[in-house]
Amino acid sequence: MGLVGGEENGNGERVGEVHIGSKNKYKRMDSDFVEEDLALNSDGMVMTKKNSNSKKFVFLCAIFASLNSVLLGYDVGVMSGAILFIQEDLKISEVQEEVLVGILSIISLLGSLAAGKTSDAIGRKWTIAFAAIIFQTGAAIMTFAPDFRVLMIGRLFAGIGIGFGVMIAPVYIVEISPAIARGSLTSFPEIFVNLGILLGYVSNYAFSGLPPHLSWRIMIGAGIFPSIFMGFALFVIPESPRWLVMQNRIEEAREVLLKTNESEREVEERLAEIQVAAGMANAEKYEAKAVWREILYPSPPVRRMLITGCGIQCFQQLTGIDATVYYSPTIFKDAGIKGNTQLLAATVAVGFTKTMFILVATFLIDKVGRKPLLYVSTIGMTTCLIGLSLTLTFMGKGKIGIELAILAVCGNVAFFSVGIGPICWVMSSEIFPLRLRAQASALGAVGSRVSSGAVAMSFLSVSRAITVGGTFFVFAVFSAFSVAFVHTCVPETKGKTLEQIEMIFQNEGEWNRQELEMGDIQQLVQKE
C-alpha cells in the first residue's frame, strides 16, 4: 500500500497522506476539498478528474496561443522556395534577394520591443490577437504585390507581426502553465513554428509547377488561412493570471487559476506567490522607464539573467539555423541537385525531420531537463555542421555528396529541434522576475531577430566569398561556442516555480548546488 502526499507535523505524524488501495473513492475531511474520483497515472501519482480537466484546458490554451507561430514558420519555409520564383518573375538582384529574406528578422525587433509594453498595457491575450492582425495584413500585401517595393512593404508588416508573436506567446504560456508542465507547454510555439515551416515546404513543392508569376503569390497567400482559427481562439483562452494580478483583478486571476491548477489549495498558494511578486513590483512603482533602467543598469542577479536569456537567444541563431531553412535549396544545389522541383522535394524532408524532432523535445523537456537536452543539441549540431562543411567542400556534385549533404542538414535541424530550438524560448520566458518579464523577454527576442537577420542577409554574399562549405564551418565554430555557453551560463530550471528560478540567480555560483539539492528532493519524494 503506497502513500501519496503527506507532511510531518511536530509530533512526527504524517498529515494529509492518501492511502492507495483497492478503493477508488476517498472523502477528504479538509473543508477545502470535496469528494473526487481518484486514479493512478503512469507515474504512480494520484490524478483527479479536476486534474485531468485542468491539464486539457492548459493544453488547449497553449495550442491557441501558439497559432501565431504557424504563421512565422510558414513564412520562413515558404520563402525558401518562393524566392526562386520571385527572382524569376520580378527580376530582383542577389542583394535584393538577401534583403527580402533577411529584413523580416531585422524589422521584427520593432515588434518585439513594442510587444513588452503593449502586453503590459492591453494584456497578453489581446497582444496575441494584435500580432496576428498585423502579420496577416503583411501577407495580404505581399500576395498582391506588383513589384519589389510593394513586396518589401508587406514584408515589413509581416516582420512587425512576427516580432509581437515570437515574444508574447512564450510569455503567455509560461504564465498560465503549472510548473510541472511548463517546459513542455512553453515549447509549443517552437513546435508550431516547425509545423509552419513544413507546411511552407509542402506548399512550395505543391505549387512549383505553376507559372512563376502565379506560383509564389499562391504560396505566400496560403499562409493567411490560419487566421481563421485565431478569431475562435480569443473566445477560448483566458487572460494571463499574472497580468490580471498586476491589474489588481484578483478574482479574475483566481478564476483562471482554478481552471489551470489541480486543487483549490494549490490555486491559493500560487495566487499568494503571484501577489507577492506583483506587490513587490507595485510597491516599488515599476513604471516602464524604471523597468528599462533596471535592465540597462542591472544588478548582478539581473545581469546573470540577461546573459542567460539573451545569450541563448543569440546562439540559437548564430549556429545558422535560419540560413539552413531559408536557403536549403541553395545548399542542395551546391551539393549537386538540379531542378527546382527536386530541390523543393529535398527541403520537404528537412521540414519533416525538423517537425518530428520538436515533438521529441516536447516529451523530454520536463523529464530529462533543459540542460541535458541543450548539451545533446549543441554537440550534435556542431558535429553535423562540420560534416556538412566537409561534404560541400570535398564531395560536392556526386551522388554520395548529395546523400551526405541531405543527411547532415536533416541531422542539424533534428538536433536543433530537440534542444536549443524550443528550450531557448522556454528559458528566456521563465528566468526573469514578473516585473521585468515582458521587457526582458522582448530584449531576448530582439537578440534572436537581429542575429537571424544578420545571418539571413549575409549568407549569399559570404557563401560567394568563402564558399557554402566555408560558411557552414563558421556556423560550426559558433555552435561549438554554444556548448561552452550552456555549460557556464545556463542553470537547470526543470520542475521549479518561476519564483524559485528567480532565487537561483540571486547567488552566483549556487547553480550546481541547487540542482543537486533539487535532484535529492525529487529522489526522496519518489521513494516516499
Short mmCIF file of C-alpha atoms in Angstrom, two decimals:
data_model
loop_
_atom_site.label_atom_id
_atom_site.label_comp_id
_atom_site.label_asym_id
_atom_site.label_seq_id
_atom_site.Cartn_x
_atom_site.Cartn_y
_atom_site.Cartn_z
CA MET A 1 0.00 0.00 0.00
CA GLY A 2 1.57 3.32 -1.07
CA LEU A 3 1.40 6.83 0.28
CA VAL A 4 0.82 9.98 -1.73
CA GLY A 5 1.43 13.47 -0.40
CA GLY A 6 1.80 13.97 3.32
CA GLU A 7 3.95 16.10 5.59
CA GLU A 8 5.18 15.51 9.11
CA ASN A 9 3.72 17.61 11.89
CA GLY A 10 5.50 18.50 15.09
CA ASN A 11 4.78 15.06 16.62
CA GLY A 12 6.33 13.17 13.74
CA GLU A 13 2.96 12.10 12.39
CA ARG A 14 2.18 12.32 8.66
CA VAL A 15 -0.61 14.70 7.79
CA GLY A 16 -2.62 14.78 4.57
CA GLU A 17 -1.42 11.44 3.20
CA VAL A 18 -3.65 9.39 0.92
CA HIS A 19 -3.54 5.59 1.14
CA ILE A 20 -3.82 3.83 -2.19
CA GLY A 21 -5.59 0.53 -2.06
CA SER A 22 -8.37 -1.24 -3.86
CA LYS A 23 -10.95 1.51 -3.42
CA ASN A 24 -11.04 4.38 -5.84
CA LYS A 25 -13.13 6.90 -3.90
CA TYR A 26 -11.94 8.99 -1.00
CA LYS A 27 -13.62 11.65 1.03
CA ARG A 28 -11.21 14.32 2.22
CA MET A 29 -12.01 15.78 5.64
CA ASP A 30 -10.34 19.08 4.76
CA SER A 31 -13.06 21.65 4.09
CA ASP A 32 -11.11 22.92 1.07
CA PHE A 33 -11.78 19.74 -0.84
CA VAL A 34 -14.79 17.72 -1.94
CA GLU A 35 -15.12 14.09 -2.77
CA GLU A 36 -13.46 13.27 -6.11
CA ASP A 37 -12.74 10.17 -8.15
CA LEU A 38 -9.07 9.22 -7.85
CA ALA A 39 -6.94 7.11 -10.15
CA LEU A 40 -3.27 6.35 -10.63
CA ASN A 41 -1.45 7.74 -13.62
CA SER A 42 1.65 6.16 -15.23
CA ASP A 43 3.94 7.71 -12.63
CA GLY A 44 2.00 6.25 -9.71
CA MET A 45 0.62 9.65 -8.69
CA VAL A 46 -2.98 10.39 -7.79
CA MET A 47 -4.89 12.06 -10.62
CA THR A 48 -8.35 13.54 -10.16
CA LYS A 49 -11.00 14.48 -12.66
CA LYS A 50 -10.20 18.13 -11.99
CA ASN A 51 -6.52 17.35 -12.59
CA SER A 52 -7.38 15.88 -15.96
CA ASN A 53 -9.68 18.77 -16.91
CA SER A 54 -7.14 21.41 -15.89
CA LYS A 55 -4.45 19.73 -17.97
CA LYS A 56 -6.74 19.64 -21.01
CA PHE A 57 -7.62 23.31 -20.57
CA VAL A 58 -4.00 24.44 -20.24
CA PHE A 59 -3.08 22.26 -23.22
CA LEU A 60 -5.81 23.93 -25.30
CA CYS A 61 -4.68 27.42 -24.24
CA ALA A 62 -1.08 26.62 -25.21
CA ILE A 63 -2.20 25.42 -28.65
CA PHE A 64 -4.27 28.52 -29.40
CA ALA A 65 -1.58 30.87 -28.07
CA SER A 66 0.91 29.20 -30.41
CA LEU A 67 -1.10 29.66 -33.62
CA ASN A 68 0.85 32.82 -34.49
CA SER A 69 3.94 30.65 -34.61
CA VAL A 70 2.44 28.69 -37.52
CA LEU A 71 2.40 31.97 -39.46
CA LEU A 72 6.05 32.63 -38.64
CA GLY A 73 7.10 29.12 -39.59
CA TYR A 74 5.07 29.13 -42.78
CA ASP A 75 6.62 32.41 -43.89
CA VAL A 76 10.14 31.12 -43.23
CA GLY A 77 9.50 27.82 -45.02
CA VAL A 78 7.56 29.18 -47.98
CA MET A 79 10.03 31.98 -48.70
CA SER A 80 12.85 29.45 -49.20
CA GLY A 81 11.07 28.20 -52.33
CA ALA A 82 9.04 31.28 -53.30
CA ILE A 83 12.23 33.34 -53.62
CA LEU A 84 13.25 31.19 -56.61
CA PHE A 85 10.11 32.23 -58.47
CA ILE A 86 10.11 35.82 -57.18
CA GLN A 87 13.61 36.23 -58.56
CA GLU A 88 12.46 34.91 -61.94
CA ASP A 89 9.21 36.90 -62.02
CA LEU A 90 10.30 40.30 -60.64
CA LYS A 91 13.92 40.07 -61.87
CA ILE A 92 15.40 41.02 -58.50
CA SER A 93 19.15 41.01 -57.83
CA GLU A 94 21.03 38.80 -55.37
CA VAL A 95 21.32 41.71 -52.94
CA GLN A 96 17.57 42.36 -53.14
CA GLU A 97 17.01 38.65 -52.54
CA GLU A 98 19.12 38.76 -49.36
CA VAL A 99 17.33 41.92 -48.15
CA LEU A 100 13.89 40.46 -48.87
CA VAL A 101 14.66 37.29 -46.92
CA GLY A 102 16.58 38.85 -44.04
CA ILE A 103 14.57 42.03 -43.45
CA LEU A 104 11.79 40.02 -41.81
CA SER A 105 14.03 39.18 -38.85
CA ILE A 106 15.53 42.65 -38.55
CA ILE A 107 12.23 44.53 -38.66
CA SER A 108 10.64 42.08 -36.23
CA LEU A 109 12.75 43.58 -33.45
CA LEU A 110 10.44 46.61 -33.59
CA GLY A 111 7.51 44.34 -32.87
CA SER A 112 9.39 42.56 -30.08
CA LEU A 113 10.35 45.83 -28.41
CA ALA A 114 6.80 47.16 -28.65
CA ALA A 115 5.26 43.86 -27.53
CA GLY A 116 6.54 44.14 -23.96
CA LYS A 117 4.86 47.47 -23.28
CA THR A 118 1.80 46.54 -25.33
CA SER A 119 1.26 43.29 -23.42
CA ASP A 120 1.56 45.11 -20.10
CA ALA A 121 -1.00 47.67 -21.28
CA ILE A 122 -3.69 45.59 -23.02
CA GLY A 123 -2.84 42.11 -21.75
CA ARG A 124 -1.10 39.04 -23.14
CA LYS A 125 -4.24 37.67 -24.82
CA TRP A 126 -5.06 40.73 -26.92
CA THR A 127 -1.42 41.22 -27.85
CA ILE A 128 -1.54 37.75 -29.44
CA ALA A 129 -4.59 38.87 -31.48
CA PHE A 130 -2.87 42.13 -32.45
CA ALA A 131 0.18 40.21 -33.70
CA ALA A 132 -2.00 38.04 -35.95
CA ILE A 133 -3.77 41.04 -37.49
CA ILE A 134 -0.51 42.83 -38.36
CA PHE A 135 1.05 39.70 -39.83
CA GLN A 136 -1.96 38.88 -41.97
CA THR A 137 -2.01 42.44 -43.31
CA GLY A 138 1.57 41.98 -44.44
CA ALA A 139 0.86 38.59 -46.01
CA ALA A 140 -2.05 40.03 -47.99
CA ILE A 141 0.09 42.91 -49.30
CA MET A 142 2.84 40.50 -50.37
CA THR A 143 0.38 38.24 -52.16
CA PHE A 144 -0.81 41.03 -54.46
CA ALA A 145 2.48 42.96 -54.72
CA PRO A 146 3.10 44.15 -58.32
CA ASP A 147 6.78 44.95 -57.76
CA PHE A 148 9.69 44.67 -55.33
CA ARG A 149 8.83 47.92 -53.49
CA VAL A 150 5.30 46.82 -52.53
CA LEU A 151 6.62 43.36 -51.70
CA MET A 152 9.01 44.96 -49.20
CA ILE A 153 6.17 46.96 -47.61
CA GLY A 154 4.26 43.73 -46.99
CA ARG A 155 7.42 42.14 -45.66
CA LEU A 156 7.79 44.97 -43.13
CA PHE A 157 4.25 44.48 -41.82
CA ALA A 158 4.81 40.72 -41.56
CA GLY A 159 8.07 41.29 -39.70
CA ILE A 160 6.45 43.53 -37.08
CA GLY A 161 3.67 40.99 -36.56
CA ILE A 162 6.22 38.22 -36.12
CA GLY A 163 8.11 40.32 -33.58
CA PHE A 164 4.97 40.62 -31.48
CA GLY A 165 4.16 36.93 -31.88
CA VAL A 166 7.54 35.40 -31.03
CA MET A 167 7.76 37.45 -27.85
CA ILE A 168 4.25 37.19 -26.42
CA ALA A 169 3.30 33.53 -26.99
CA PRO A 170 6.00 32.02 -24.70
CA VAL A 171 5.36 34.68 -22.05
CA TYR A 172 1.64 33.91 -22.04
CA ILE A 173 2.13 30.16 -21.86
CA VAL A 174 4.76 30.30 -19.12
CA GLU A 175 2.47 32.49 -17.00
CA ILE A 176 -0.58 30.27 -17.36
CA SER A 177 1.12 26.88 -17.01
CA PRO A 178 1.71 24.90 -13.78
CA ALA A 179 5.40 24.37 -13.01
CA ILE A 180 5.31 20.62 -13.64
CA ALA A 181 4.29 21.05 -17.30
CA ARG A 182 5.69 24.49 -18.05
CA GLY A 183 8.65 23.28 -20.11
CA SER A 184 6.60 21.08 -22.43
CA LEU A 185 3.87 23.67 -22.92
CA THR A 186 6.25 26.57 -23.49
CA SER A 187 7.89 24.60 -26.27
CA PHE A 188 4.57 24.63 -28.19
CA PRO A 189 5.39 27.84 -30.12
CA GLU A 190 8.55 26.18 -31.44
CA ILE A 191 6.52 23.08 -32.38
CA PHE A 192 4.12 25.24 -34.36
CA VAL A 193 6.98 27.14 -35.99
CA ASN A 194 8.30 23.82 -37.25
CA LEU A 195 4.84 22.76 -38.38
CA GLY A 196 4.55 26.04 -40.27
CA ILE A 197 7.96 25.50 -41.89
CA LEU A 198 6.90 22.03 -43.01
CA LEU A 199 3.64 23.41 -44.43
CA GLY A 200 5.63 26.09 -46.25
CA TYR A 201 7.92 23.50 -47.80
CA VAL A 202 4.94 21.38 -48.86
CA SER A 203 3.30 24.47 -50.36
CA ASN A 204 6.47 25.21 -52.32
CA TYR A 205 6.52 21.71 -53.73
CA ALA A 206 2.77 21.63 -54.45
CA PHE A 207 2.67 24.91 -56.38
CA SER A 208 6.11 24.73 -58.02
CA GLY A 209 4.57 23.57 -61.32
CA LEU A 210 2.53 26.75 -61.81
CA PRO A 211 3.76 29.71 -63.88
CA PRO A 212 6.36 31.79 -61.95
CA HIS A 213 4.19 34.95 -61.73
CA LEU A 214 1.39 32.92 -60.12
CA SER A 215 3.17 30.24 -58.06
CA TRP A 216 4.89 32.45 -55.49
CA ARG A 217 1.74 34.51 -54.89
CA ILE A 218 -0.32 31.40 -54.11
CA MET A 219 2.49 30.06 -51.93
CA ILE A 220 2.53 33.24 -49.80
CA GLY A 221 -1.25 33.79 -49.87
CA ALA A 222 -2.00 30.33 -48.49
CA GLY A 223 -0.43 31.46 -45.20
CA ILE A 224 -3.44 33.67 -44.50
CA PHE A 225 -5.75 30.73 -43.71
CA PRO A 226 -4.51 30.08 -40.11
CA SER A 227 -6.01 33.45 -39.13
CA ILE A 228 -9.45 31.83 -39.25
CA PHE A 229 -8.61 29.90 -36.08
CA MET A 230 -7.28 32.98 -34.26
CA GLY A 231 -10.76 34.51 -34.01
CA PHE A 232 -12.07 31.36 -32.38
CA ALA A 233 -9.07 31.24 -30.03
CA LEU A 234 -9.95 34.61 -28.50
CA PHE A 235 -13.21 33.13 -27.16
CA VAL A 236 -11.40 30.17 -25.57
CA ILE A 237 -8.15 31.33 -23.98
CA PRO A 238 -8.29 33.41 -20.77
CA GLU A 239 -6.02 36.28 -19.84
CA SER A 240 -2.76 35.54 -18.02
CA PRO A 241 -3.40 35.31 -14.24
CA ARG A 242 -0.15 37.12 -13.54
CA TRP A 243 -1.20 40.04 -15.73
CA LEU A 244 -4.61 40.11 -14.03
CA VAL A 245 -2.94 40.31 -10.61
CA MET A 246 -0.76 43.17 -11.85
CA GLN A 247 -4.02 44.96 -12.75
CA ASN A 248 -5.46 44.19 -9.27
CA ARG A 249 -8.12 41.93 -10.84
CA ILE A 250 -7.60 39.27 -8.19
CA GLU A 251 -10.91 37.42 -8.53
CA GLU A 252 -10.49 37.06 -12.27
CA ALA A 253 -6.98 35.72 -11.70
CA ARG A 254 -8.33 33.20 -9.20
CA GLU A 255 -10.93 32.01 -11.73
CA VAL A 256 -8.22 31.41 -14.32
CA LEU A 257 -6.03 29.56 -11.81
CA LEU A 258 -8.97 27.36 -10.83
CA LYS A 259 -9.14 26.22 -14.45
CA THR A 260 -5.40 25.61 -14.82
CA ASN A 261 -4.41 24.05 -11.47
CA GLU A 262 -5.29 20.80 -9.79
CA SER A 263 -6.82 21.92 -6.49
CA GLU A 264 -8.15 24.97 -4.67
CA ARG A 265 -5.33 24.74 -2.16
CA GLU A 266 -2.76 24.89 -4.97
CA VAL A 267 -4.64 27.81 -6.51
CA GLU A 268 -4.45 29.81 -3.29
CA GLU A 269 -0.73 29.06 -2.91
CA ARG A 270 0.03 30.09 -6.48
CA LEU A 271 -2.14 33.21 -6.18
CA ALA A 272 -0.33 34.22 -2.99
CA GLU A 273 3.06 33.81 -4.68
CA ILE A 274 1.95 35.88 -7.66
CA GLN A 275 0.54 38.60 -5.40
CA VAL A 276 3.82 38.80 -3.50
CA ALA A 277 5.76 39.15 -6.74
CA ALA A 278 3.29 41.67 -8.15
CA GLY A 279 3.11 43.51 -4.84
CA MET A 280 6.86 43.98 -4.83
CA ALA A 281 6.66 45.42 -8.32
CA ASN A 282 3.75 47.72 -7.44
CA ALA A 283 5.27 48.76 -4.13
CA GLU A 284 8.41 49.91 -5.89
CA LYS A 285 6.29 51.59 -8.60
CA TYR A 286 7.98 49.94 -11.52
CA GLU A 287 6.91 52.06 -14.43
CA ALA A 288 8.22 51.42 -17.94
CA LYS A 289 11.19 53.76 -17.53
CA ALA A 290 12.14 52.18 -14.21
CA VAL A 291 11.97 48.69 -15.72
CA TRP A 292 14.21 49.63 -18.63
CA ARG A 293 16.55 51.42 -16.21
CA GLU A 294 16.92 48.20 -14.23
CA ILE A 295 17.58 46.27 -17.44
CA LEU A 296 20.10 48.78 -18.80
CA TYR A 297 21.84 49.19 -15.44
CA PRO A 298 21.27 45.71 -13.98
CA SER A 299 22.11 44.37 -10.55
CA PRO A 300 24.33 41.22 -10.53
CA PRO A 301 21.33 38.81 -10.42
CA VAL A 302 19.55 40.62 -13.28
CA ARG A 303 22.81 40.73 -15.23
CA ARG A 304 23.13 36.96 -14.93
CA MET A 305 19.52 36.57 -16.09
CA LEU A 306 20.14 38.81 -19.10
CA ILE A 307 23.32 36.96 -20.05
CA THR A 308 21.49 33.63 -19.90
CA GLY A 309 18.28 34.76 -21.62
CA CYS A 310 19.76 36.95 -24.35
CA GLY A 311 22.82 34.75 -24.86
CA ILE A 312 20.89 31.59 -25.57
CA GLN A 313 18.64 33.52 -27.98
CA CYS A 314 21.65 34.78 -29.96
CA PHE A 315 23.41 31.41 -30.05
CA GLN A 316 20.21 29.81 -31.32
CA GLN A 317 20.50 31.90 -34.50
CA LEU A 318 24.29 32.24 -34.84
CA THR A 319 24.51 28.49 -35.41
CA GLY A 320 22.92 29.22 -38.80
CA ILE A 321 19.54 27.53 -38.48
CA ASP A 322 17.71 30.24 -40.44
CA ALA A 323 20.30 30.05 -43.22
CA THR A 324 19.69 26.29 -43.33
CA VAL A 325 15.93 26.77 -43.54
CA TYR A 326 15.77 29.82 -45.84
CA TYR A 327 18.50 28.68 -48.22
CA SER A 328 18.15 24.90 -48.16
CA PRO A 329 17.54 24.87 -51.95
CA THR A 330 20.84 26.77 -52.38
CA ILE A 331 22.63 24.27 -50.16
CA PHE A 332 21.29 21.29 -52.07
CA LYS A 333 22.02 22.97 -55.40
CA ASP A 334 25.64 23.39 -54.27
CA ALA A 335 25.66 19.71 -53.33
CA GLY A 336 24.64 18.78 -56.89
CA ILE A 337 20.82 18.56 -57.03
CA LYS A 338 19.38 20.06 -60.23
CA GLY A 339 15.86 21.31 -61.00
CA ASN A 340 13.51 23.39 -58.78
CA THR A 341 11.07 20.55 -58.16
CA GLN A 342 13.86 18.21 -56.98
CA LEU A 343 15.33 20.94 -54.77
CA LEU A 344 11.98 21.66 -53.15
CA ALA A 345 11.29 17.95 -52.67
CA ALA A 346 14.56 17.67 -50.70
CA THR A 347 13.52 20.57 -48.48
CA VAL A 348 10.30 18.73 -47.55
CA ALA A 349 12.47 16.02 -45.97
CA VAL A 350 14.23 18.72 -43.94
CA GLY A 351 10.92 20.19 -42.77
CA PHE A 352 9.53 16.78 -41.84
CA THR A 353 12.66 15.95 -39.79
CA LYS A 354 12.57 19.30 -38.01
CA THR A 355 8.91 18.87 -37.07
CA MET A 356 9.25 15.27 -35.83
CA PHE A 357 12.16 16.05 -33.51
CA ILE A 358 10.48 19.05 -31.94
CA LEU A 359 7.82 16.60 -30.76
CA VAL A 360 10.57 14.51 -29.17
CA ALA A 361 11.74 17.61 -27.28
CA THR A 362 8.22 18.23 -26.00
CA PHE A 363 8.08 14.80 -24.34
CA LEU A 364 11.58 15.04 -22.87
CA ILE A 365 11.96 18.64 -21.73
CA ASP A 366 10.17 18.20 -18.38
CA LYS A 367 11.51 14.67 -17.81
CA VAL A 368 15.17 14.88 -18.79
CA GLY A 369 15.56 18.59 -18.06
CA ARG A 370 16.68 21.63 -20.01
CA LYS A 371 20.44 21.37 -19.66
CA PRO A 372 21.00 17.73 -20.76
CA LEU A 373 18.95 18.37 -23.90
CA LEU A 374 20.95 21.53 -24.58
CA TYR A 375 24.19 19.54 -24.38
CA VAL A 376 22.90 16.90 -26.79
CA SER A 377 21.58 19.59 -29.12
CA THR A 378 24.64 21.83 -29.33
CA ILE A 379 27.17 18.99 -29.56
CA GLY A 380 25.08 17.22 -32.22
CA MET A 381 24.66 20.42 -34.25
CA THR A 382 28.40 21.10 -34.14
CA THR A 383 29.12 17.61 -35.48
CA CYS A 384 26.56 17.89 -38.30
CA LEU A 385 27.70 21.37 -39.32
CA ILE A 386 31.31 20.22 -39.56
CA GLY A 387 30.16 17.20 -41.58
CA LEU A 388 28.12 19.42 -43.94
CA SER A 389 31.05 21.79 -44.40
CA LEU A 390 33.42 18.96 -45.30
CA THR A 391 30.87 17.34 -47.61
CA LEU A 392 30.16 20.51 -49.59
CA THR A 393 33.87 21.34 -49.79
CA PHE A 394 35.30 17.98 -50.81
CA MET A 395 32.43 15.75 -52.01
CA GLY A 396 30.02 18.06 -53.84
CA LYS A 397 28.19 17.25 -57.11
CA GLY A 398 28.37 13.45 -56.72
CA LYS A 399 25.64 11.07 -55.57
CA ILE A 400 27.39 10.31 -52.28
CA GLY A 401 27.95 14.01 -51.68
CA ILE A 402 24.25 14.75 -52.23
CA GLU A 403 23.17 11.99 -49.84
CA LEU A 404 25.64 13.08 -47.16
CA ALA A 405 24.59 16.73 -47.54
CA ILE A 406 20.89 15.83 -47.08
CA LEU A 407 21.80 13.65 -44.08
CA ALA A 408 23.90 16.42 -42.50
CA VAL A 409 21.21 19.08 -42.99
CA CYS A 410 18.49 16.78 -41.60
CA GLY A 411 20.75 15.88 -38.66
CA ASN A 412 21.45 19.55 -37.96
CA VAL A 413 17.77 20.53 -37.87
CA ALA A 414 16.95 17.43 -35.80
CA PHE A 415 19.49 18.29 -33.09
CA PHE A 416 18.36 21.93 -33.20
CA SER A 417 14.72 20.93 -32.68
CA VAL A 418 15.42 18.52 -29.84
CA GLY A 419 17.24 21.13 -27.75
CA ILE A 420 18.21 24.74 -28.31
CA GLY A 421 15.28 25.44 -30.65
CA PRO A 422 12.44 25.10 -28.13
CA ILE A 423 14.46 25.41 -24.90
CA CYS A 424 15.75 28.83 -25.88
CA TRP A 425 12.19 30.20 -25.67
CA VAL A 426 11.38 28.27 -22.51
CA MET A 427 14.46 29.60 -20.69
CA SER A 428 14.10 33.20 -21.82
CA SER A 429 10.45 33.23 -20.69
CA GLU A 430 10.83 31.62 -17.27
CA ILE A 431 14.06 33.07 -15.82
CA PHE A 432 13.01 36.72 -15.46
CA PRO A 433 11.05 38.10 -12.47
CA LEU A 434 7.48 39.25 -13.03
CA ARG A 435 8.29 42.97 -13.00
CA LEU A 436 10.86 42.54 -15.79
CA ARG A 437 9.48 39.56 -17.70
CA ALA A 438 7.76 41.29 -20.61
CA GLN A 439 10.53 43.77 -21.40
CA ALA A 440 13.42 41.37 -20.76
CA SER A 441 11.81 38.67 -22.89
CA ALA A 442 11.33 41.29 -25.61
CA LEU A 443 15.02 42.16 -25.39
CA GLY A 444 15.94 38.49 -25.77
CA ALA A 445 13.67 38.21 -28.79
CA VAL A 446 15.40 41.26 -30.27
CA GLY A 447 18.75 39.49 -29.91
CA SER A 448 17.32 36.47 -31.69
CA ARG A 449 15.82 38.52 -34.52
CA VAL A 450 18.95 40.63 -35.09
CA SER A 451 21.14 37.52 -35.18
CA SER A 452 18.70 35.82 -37.52
CA GLY A 453 18.58 38.82 -39.83
CA ALA A 454 22.36 39.17 -39.89
CA VAL A 455 22.71 35.51 -40.88
CA ALA A 456 19.94 35.57 -43.49
CA MET A 457 21.04 38.86 -45.08
CA SER A 458 24.69 37.87 -45.40
CA PHE A 459 24.54 34.16 -46.29
CA LEU A 460 24.64 34.51 -50.08
CA SER A 461 27.38 37.15 -50.02
CA VAL A 462 29.53 35.25 -47.52
CA SER A 463 28.99 31.99 -49.40
CA ARG A 464 30.19 33.62 -52.60
CA ALA A 465 33.30 34.86 -50.78
CA ILE A 466 34.30 31.71 -48.86
CA THR A 467 32.02 29.04 -50.47
CA VAL A 468 28.91 27.46 -48.95
CA GLY A 469 31.06 24.84 -47.22
CA GLY A 470 33.23 27.54 -45.64
CA THR A 471 30.16 29.40 -44.41
CA PHE A 472 28.88 26.31 -42.61
CA PHE A 473 32.26 25.82 -40.99
CA VAL A 474 31.82 29.31 -39.47
CA PHE A 475 28.42 28.21 -38.17
CA ALA A 476 30.09 25.10 -36.69
CA VAL A 477 32.51 27.33 -34.75
CA PHE A 478 29.60 29.32 -33.27
CA SER A 479 27.87 26.04 -32.41
CA ALA A 480 30.99 24.87 -30.55
CA PHE A 481 30.98 28.11 -28.55
CA SER A 482 27.32 27.49 -27.68
CA VAL A 483 28.33 24.24 -25.93
CA ALA A 484 30.64 26.22 -23.65
CA PHE A 485 27.94 28.83 -23.06
CA VAL A 486 25.43 26.19 -21.96
CA HIS A 487 27.97 24.72 -19.54
CA THR A 488 28.89 28.02 -17.88
CA CYS A 489 25.82 30.27 -18.11
CA VAL A 490 22.65 28.13 -18.20
CA PRO A 491 21.19 26.69 -14.96
CA GLU A 492 18.72 23.80 -14.78
CA THR A 493 15.16 25.07 -14.22
CA LYS A 494 13.19 21.82 -14.57
CA GLY A 495 10.39 21.48 -12.01
CA LYS A 496 11.00 24.84 -10.33
CA THR A 497 8.36 27.54 -9.93
CA LEU A 498 9.03 30.91 -11.52
CA GLU A 499 9.71 32.32 -8.07
CA GLN A 500 12.26 29.55 -7.28
CA ILE A 501 14.01 30.19 -10.59
CA GLU A 502 14.38 33.86 -9.66
CA MET A 503 16.15 32.81 -6.46
CA ILE A 504 18.68 30.73 -8.44
CA PHE A 505 20.13 33.89 -9.93
CA GLN A 506 20.38 35.69 -6.60
CA ASN A 507 23.57 33.87 -5.56
CA GLU A 508 26.39 33.45 -8.05
CA GLY A 509 27.97 30.01 -8.12
CA GLU A 510 24.98 28.30 -6.49
CA TRP A 511 23.54 26.63 -9.60
CA ASN A 512 25.25 23.27 -9.23
CA ARG A 513 24.48 23.02 -5.53
CA GLN A 514 20.83 23.89 -6.03
CA GLU A 515 20.50 21.43 -8.90
CA LEU A 516 21.93 18.68 -6.68
CA GLU A 517 19.54 19.56 -3.88
CA MET A 518 16.58 19.52 -6.26
CA GLY A 519 17.65 16.10 -7.52
CA ASP A 520 17.91 14.79 -3.95
CA ILE A 521 14.46 16.14 -3.11
CA GLN A 522 12.92 14.51 -6.17
CA GLN A 523 14.50 11.17 -5.31
CA LEU A 524 13.19 11.37 -1.74
CA VAL A 525 9.69 12.20 -2.93
CA GLN A 526 9.75 9.25 -5.33
CA LYS A 527 10.91 6.91 -2.56
CA GLU A 528 8.14 8.06 -0.26
#
